[in-house]
């Protein structure tokens, strides 16, 4: 008798080694467009699946969950899970897991990449070279700002923020400020030469660079609004590798255009894949297409962590990364 393999819906293409492992362990359903799945097709396939492996940009809403009468687990490919209606999943008895830890270093690297790019105006310089308009070295051409010795404010202080703090403090001698709702252990603060600000306003006004690392919740939506941008000021740069809706993108475009804010480096957007049109013509913003965890090593590790959670669940053992 052939052993039953659980039916798993894979929403998008993953690295080859992860896909091979999924096929070995499970019966795999795939969308016709493996990079841009349509919500209607996802819902139809969910009706046949016992598990879904969505990415952070796939919307697992109430309608899809209701359609998935056989669903038992949603193994999210990513740390954040605001793409999933977790409350409804809990009500229906569907477990949710994520993939923490494995993308910390690559995302921290990208946050530092954006910070360095906006500080040294690297995006502008690259566009100048490509345009053919560069006429040679000049003493005052594209003068940026030093990073070493400057103040970095971190909003949120989870794994990724701490990895950024380590790079900034030990690599560049930056002063570290942080704001988070929970009290941070003094030994941890000492490790990064950091000071915890009880109020966000204090961090915003004292930082040369502000990097966002908080989750997307109802409370953090538009946390960085027009008022916050004014507090940061014309000599400050904003970095966002967390979630796009933490920033009021329309207000950001206005602030960058009128000089209320100095610069911004963005890897995430409020309505991905759409980017606010007001940002495209601005030279003082670097725009990247959600590359935070986009290395071969990290995306493969994320996929295997996701499969680990599925294997453990269907073997009757508690998955390592259970969210609910």
XYZ file of C-alpha atoms in Angstrom:
324
model
C 0.000 0.000 0.000
C 1.339 3.432 -0.973
C 1.970 5.661 2.029
C -0.198 8.760 2.062
C 1.759 11.962 1.652
C 0.200 15.138 3.060
C -0.942 17.551 0.355
C 0.930 20.840 0.521
C 0.190 23.988 -1.485
C 3.397 25.765 -2.519
C 2.468 29.297 -3.580
C 5.698 30.425 -5.291
C 8.992 29.134 -6.661
C 11.620 28.323 -4.050
C 15.267 27.320 -4.291
C 15.878 24.020 -6.099
C 17.024 22.127 -3.002
C 13.950 23.182 -1.036
C 11.587 22.246 -3.861
C 13.258 18.838 -4.177
C 12.797 18.225 -0.457
C 9.138 19.291 -0.586
C 8.507 16.830 -3.423
C 10.225 14.049 -1.487
C 8.204 14.614 1.683
C 4.799 15.706 0.359
C 2.360 15.743 -2.507
C 2.839 19.295 -3.787
C 0.257 21.534 -5.443
C 1.571 24.523 -7.368
C -0.066 27.544 -8.949
C 0.020 27.931 -12.714
C 2.101 31.114 -12.301
C 4.731 30.174 -9.743
C 5.866 33.763 -9.247
C 2.595 35.712 -9.377
C -0.182 33.485 -8.022
C -3.730 34.774 -8.367
C -5.895 34.895 -5.261
C -8.707 32.954 -6.910
C -6.421 30.079 -7.860
C -4.859 30.041 -4.391
C -8.326 29.749 -2.889
C -9.296 26.916 -5.231
C -6.106 24.951 -4.524
C -6.416 25.564 -0.791
C -9.636 23.518 -0.848
C -7.534 20.441 -1.691
C -4.567 21.133 0.599
C -3.740 20.018 4.121
C -1.008 22.643 4.399
C -0.035 25.904 2.715
C 3.497 27.290 2.370
C 2.862 30.964 1.630
C 5.445 33.692 1.341
C 5.120 37.002 3.172
C 3.484 38.607 0.127
C 0.747 35.979 -0.260
C -2.545 36.981 1.345
C -3.984 34.188 3.478
C -7.295 35.818 4.318
C -10.548 34.618 5.836
C -12.046 33.605 2.485
C -9.065 31.401 1.672
C -9.031 29.871 5.147
C -12.750 29.112 4.953
C -12.209 27.462 1.570
C -9.455 25.266 2.995
C -11.682 22.725 4.707
C -8.780 20.261 4.988
C -6.178 22.795 6.114
C -4.251 21.941 9.261
C -1.138 24.126 9.102
C 0.170 27.270 7.397
C 3.969 27.169 7.256
C 4.922 30.733 6.386
C 8.113 31.376 4.417
C 9.342 34.424 6.361
C 9.590 35.865 9.846
C 6.649 38.255 9.636
C 3.174 36.775 9.330
C 0.965 39.825 8.926
C -0.010 38.358 5.541
C -2.040 35.735 7.415
C -5.343 36.215 9.226
C -3.912 34.604 12.352
C -7.017 35.170 14.442
C -9.191 33.307 11.927
C -6.631 30.527 11.614
C -6.666 30.117 15.379
C -10.470 30.048 15.401
C -10.447 27.303 12.761
C -7.780 25.296 14.587
C -5.129 25.837 11.916
C -1.563 26.087 13.164
C 0.734 28.862 11.876
C 4.534 28.703 11.817
C 7.234 31.073 10.559
C 10.992 31.005 9.848
C 12.863 33.152 12.393
C 16.627 33.366 12.990
C 17.840 32.285 9.551
C 17.403 35.620 7.757
C 18.829 37.860 10.479
C 22.310 38.352 9.070
C 21.350 38.923 5.438
C 18.655 41.452 6.336
C 21.037 43.290 8.673
C 23.585 43.392 5.857
C 21.009 44.974 3.566
C 20.028 47.571 6.162
C 23.675 48.591 6.376
C 23.876 48.607 2.571
C 21.012 51.102 2.413
C 22.502 53.197 5.206
C 25.850 53.432 3.402
C 24.185 54.113 0.056
C 22.161 57.059 1.336
C 25.083 58.419 3.365
C 27.474 58.370 0.394
C 24.853 59.138 -2.272
C 25.772 55.936 -4.073
C 22.453 55.683 -5.905
C 22.931 59.135 -7.396
C 26.497 58.321 -8.367
C 25.536 55.073 -10.046
C 22.803 56.804 -12.042
C 25.236 59.561 -13.052
C 27.716 57.032 -14.442
C 25.032 55.090 -16.319
C 23.619 58.259 -17.850
C 26.904 59.150 -19.526
C 26.773 62.611 -17.949
C 29.749 62.154 -15.607
C 32.528 64.478 -16.732
C 35.176 63.503 -14.204
C 36.242 63.949 -10.600
C 35.397 67.225 -8.886
C 36.232 68.322 -5.322
C 32.610 69.059 -4.406
C 30.804 66.474 -6.495
C 28.122 64.391 -4.718
C 29.418 65.128 -1.257
C 27.871 62.709 1.185
C 28.278 62.206 4.902
C 30.569 60.093 7.041
C 28.934 57.173 8.813
C 31.650 56.550 11.386
C 30.902 58.229 14.700
C 27.340 59.175 13.774
C 24.212 58.234 15.756
C 21.998 55.376 14.617
C 18.491 55.098 16.051
C 16.889 51.656 15.956
C 13.101 51.414 16.221
C 12.540 47.917 17.556
C 15.305 45.754 18.968
C 14.769 42.177 17.889
C 17.313 39.877 16.258
C 17.771 41.922 13.082
C 18.047 45.244 14.899
C 20.674 43.779 17.217
C 22.626 42.474 14.237
C 22.513 45.971 12.709
C 23.632 47.453 16.028
C 26.604 45.087 16.089
C 27.682 46.074 12.587
C 27.214 49.782 13.210
C 28.849 49.891 16.636
C 31.750 47.493 16.157
C 32.308 48.190 12.458
C 31.748 51.932 12.228
C 31.942 53.204 15.784
C 28.415 54.549 15.601
C 26.491 55.617 18.685
C 23.407 53.449 19.129
C 20.017 54.592 20.366
C 17.043 52.266 20.512
C 13.345 52.443 21.204
C 11.268 49.387 22.027
C 8.310 48.733 24.294
C 10.135 46.263 26.525
C 13.047 47.004 28.815
C 16.395 45.889 27.385
C 18.876 44.194 29.691
C 21.766 46.532 30.640
C 24.299 43.880 29.580
C 22.781 43.857 26.096
C 22.908 47.651 25.935
C 26.552 47.572 26.945
C 27.331 45.024 24.238
C 26.368 47.557 21.587
C 27.235 50.746 23.429
C 23.533 51.515 23.237
C 21.129 53.724 25.127
C 17.407 52.983 25.328
C 15.045 55.889 24.701
C 11.757 55.715 26.548
C 10.049 57.900 23.936
C 10.239 57.544 20.162
C 10.453 61.323 19.790
C 13.703 61.361 21.730
C 15.268 58.855 19.335
C 14.013 60.599 16.199
C 15.385 64.006 17.144
C 18.783 62.691 18.289
C 19.630 60.317 15.422
C 21.544 60.905 12.185
C 20.108 57.670 10.774
C 16.866 55.947 11.818
C 16.444 52.264 10.937
C 13.072 50.537 11.349
C 12.891 47.011 12.782
C 9.464 46.779 14.411
C 6.691 44.387 13.322
C 3.689 45.425 11.284
C 0.723 45.817 13.633
C -2.257 48.119 13.972
C -0.181 50.170 16.421
C 2.850 50.532 14.124
C 0.937 51.377 10.932
C 2.169 54.847 9.865
C 4.312 55.060 12.984
C 6.559 57.218 10.825
C 4.116 59.884 9.677
C 4.510 63.540 8.728
C 5.026 64.559 12.370
C 7.711 61.933 12.917
C 9.450 62.948 9.697
C 9.534 66.569 10.837
C 11.087 65.501 14.126
C 13.844 63.674 12.257
C 14.754 66.744 10.251
C 16.675 67.646 7.073
C 19.985 66.082 8.138
C 18.541 62.661 8.982
C 18.133 59.563 6.812
C 15.430 56.911 7.231
C 16.105 53.213 6.527
C 13.286 50.684 6.232
C 13.853 46.943 5.847
C 10.930 45.982 8.127
C 7.432 46.494 6.668
C 6.274 49.173 4.255
C 3.139 50.222 6.110
C 5.172 51.399 9.118
C 5.897 54.486 7.003
C 3.320 56.853 5.529
C 4.753 56.672 2.019
C 2.899 59.717 0.709
C 4.153 61.828 3.623
C 7.663 60.464 3.071
C 7.653 61.512 -0.589
C 6.604 65.039 0.398
C 9.217 65.247 3.160
C 11.998 64.120 0.851
C 10.922 66.504 -1.891
C 10.704 69.605 0.309
C 13.777 68.812 2.396
C 11.973 68.098 5.653
C 13.864 64.773 5.670
C 17.372 64.391 4.307
C 17.251 60.982 2.623
C 15.718 57.521 2.717
C 16.705 53.974 1.848
C 13.747 51.635 1.293
C 13.514 47.902 0.712
C 9.812 47.552 1.564
C 6.731 49.502 0.517
C 3.259 50.259 1.740
C 1.465 48.630 -1.207
C 3.985 46.230 -2.676
C 4.833 45.844 -5.468
C 3.552 49.378 -6.086
C 5.872 52.197 -5.056
C 4.510 55.682 -4.404
C 4.935 57.590 -7.684
C 6.266 60.627 -5.840
C 9.439 58.747 -4.928
C 10.605 57.895 -8.445
C 11.950 61.292 -9.454
C 13.745 61.998 -6.183
C 17.518 61.681 -6.031
C 17.671 61.480 -2.228
C 16.025 58.068 -1.972
C 17.376 54.579 -2.691
C 14.717 52.066 -3.780
C 15.338 48.308 -3.650
C 12.829 45.549 -4.555
C 12.450 43.786 -1.168
C 15.891 42.160 -1.191
C 16.338 41.880 2.598
C 16.766 38.099 2.752
C 17.635 37.625 -0.925
C 20.785 35.532 -0.788
C 21.059 31.941 -1.970
C 22.105 30.801 1.478
C 19.349 32.601 3.362
C 16.432 31.775 1.075
C 17.480 28.126 1.098
C 17.760 28.131 4.904
C 14.324 29.746 5.169
C 12.853 27.068 2.930
C 14.369 24.218 4.903
C 13.169 25.767 8.167
C 9.675 25.923 6.652
C 9.871 22.263 5.590
C 11.186 21.294 9.035
C 8.055 22.773 10.569
C 5.842 20.806 8.187
C 7.694 17.532 8.762
C 7.469 17.899 12.520
C 3.778 18.752 12.387
C 2.757 15.814 10.219
C 4.901 13.483 12.333
C 2.801 14.501 15.334
C 5.544 16.529 16.976
C 5.358 20.240 17.913
C 6.989 22.400 15.224
C 9.908 24.510 16.384
C 8.500 27.785 15.091
C 4.837 27.691 16.053
C 3.209 31.126 16.061
C -0.294 29.964 16.978
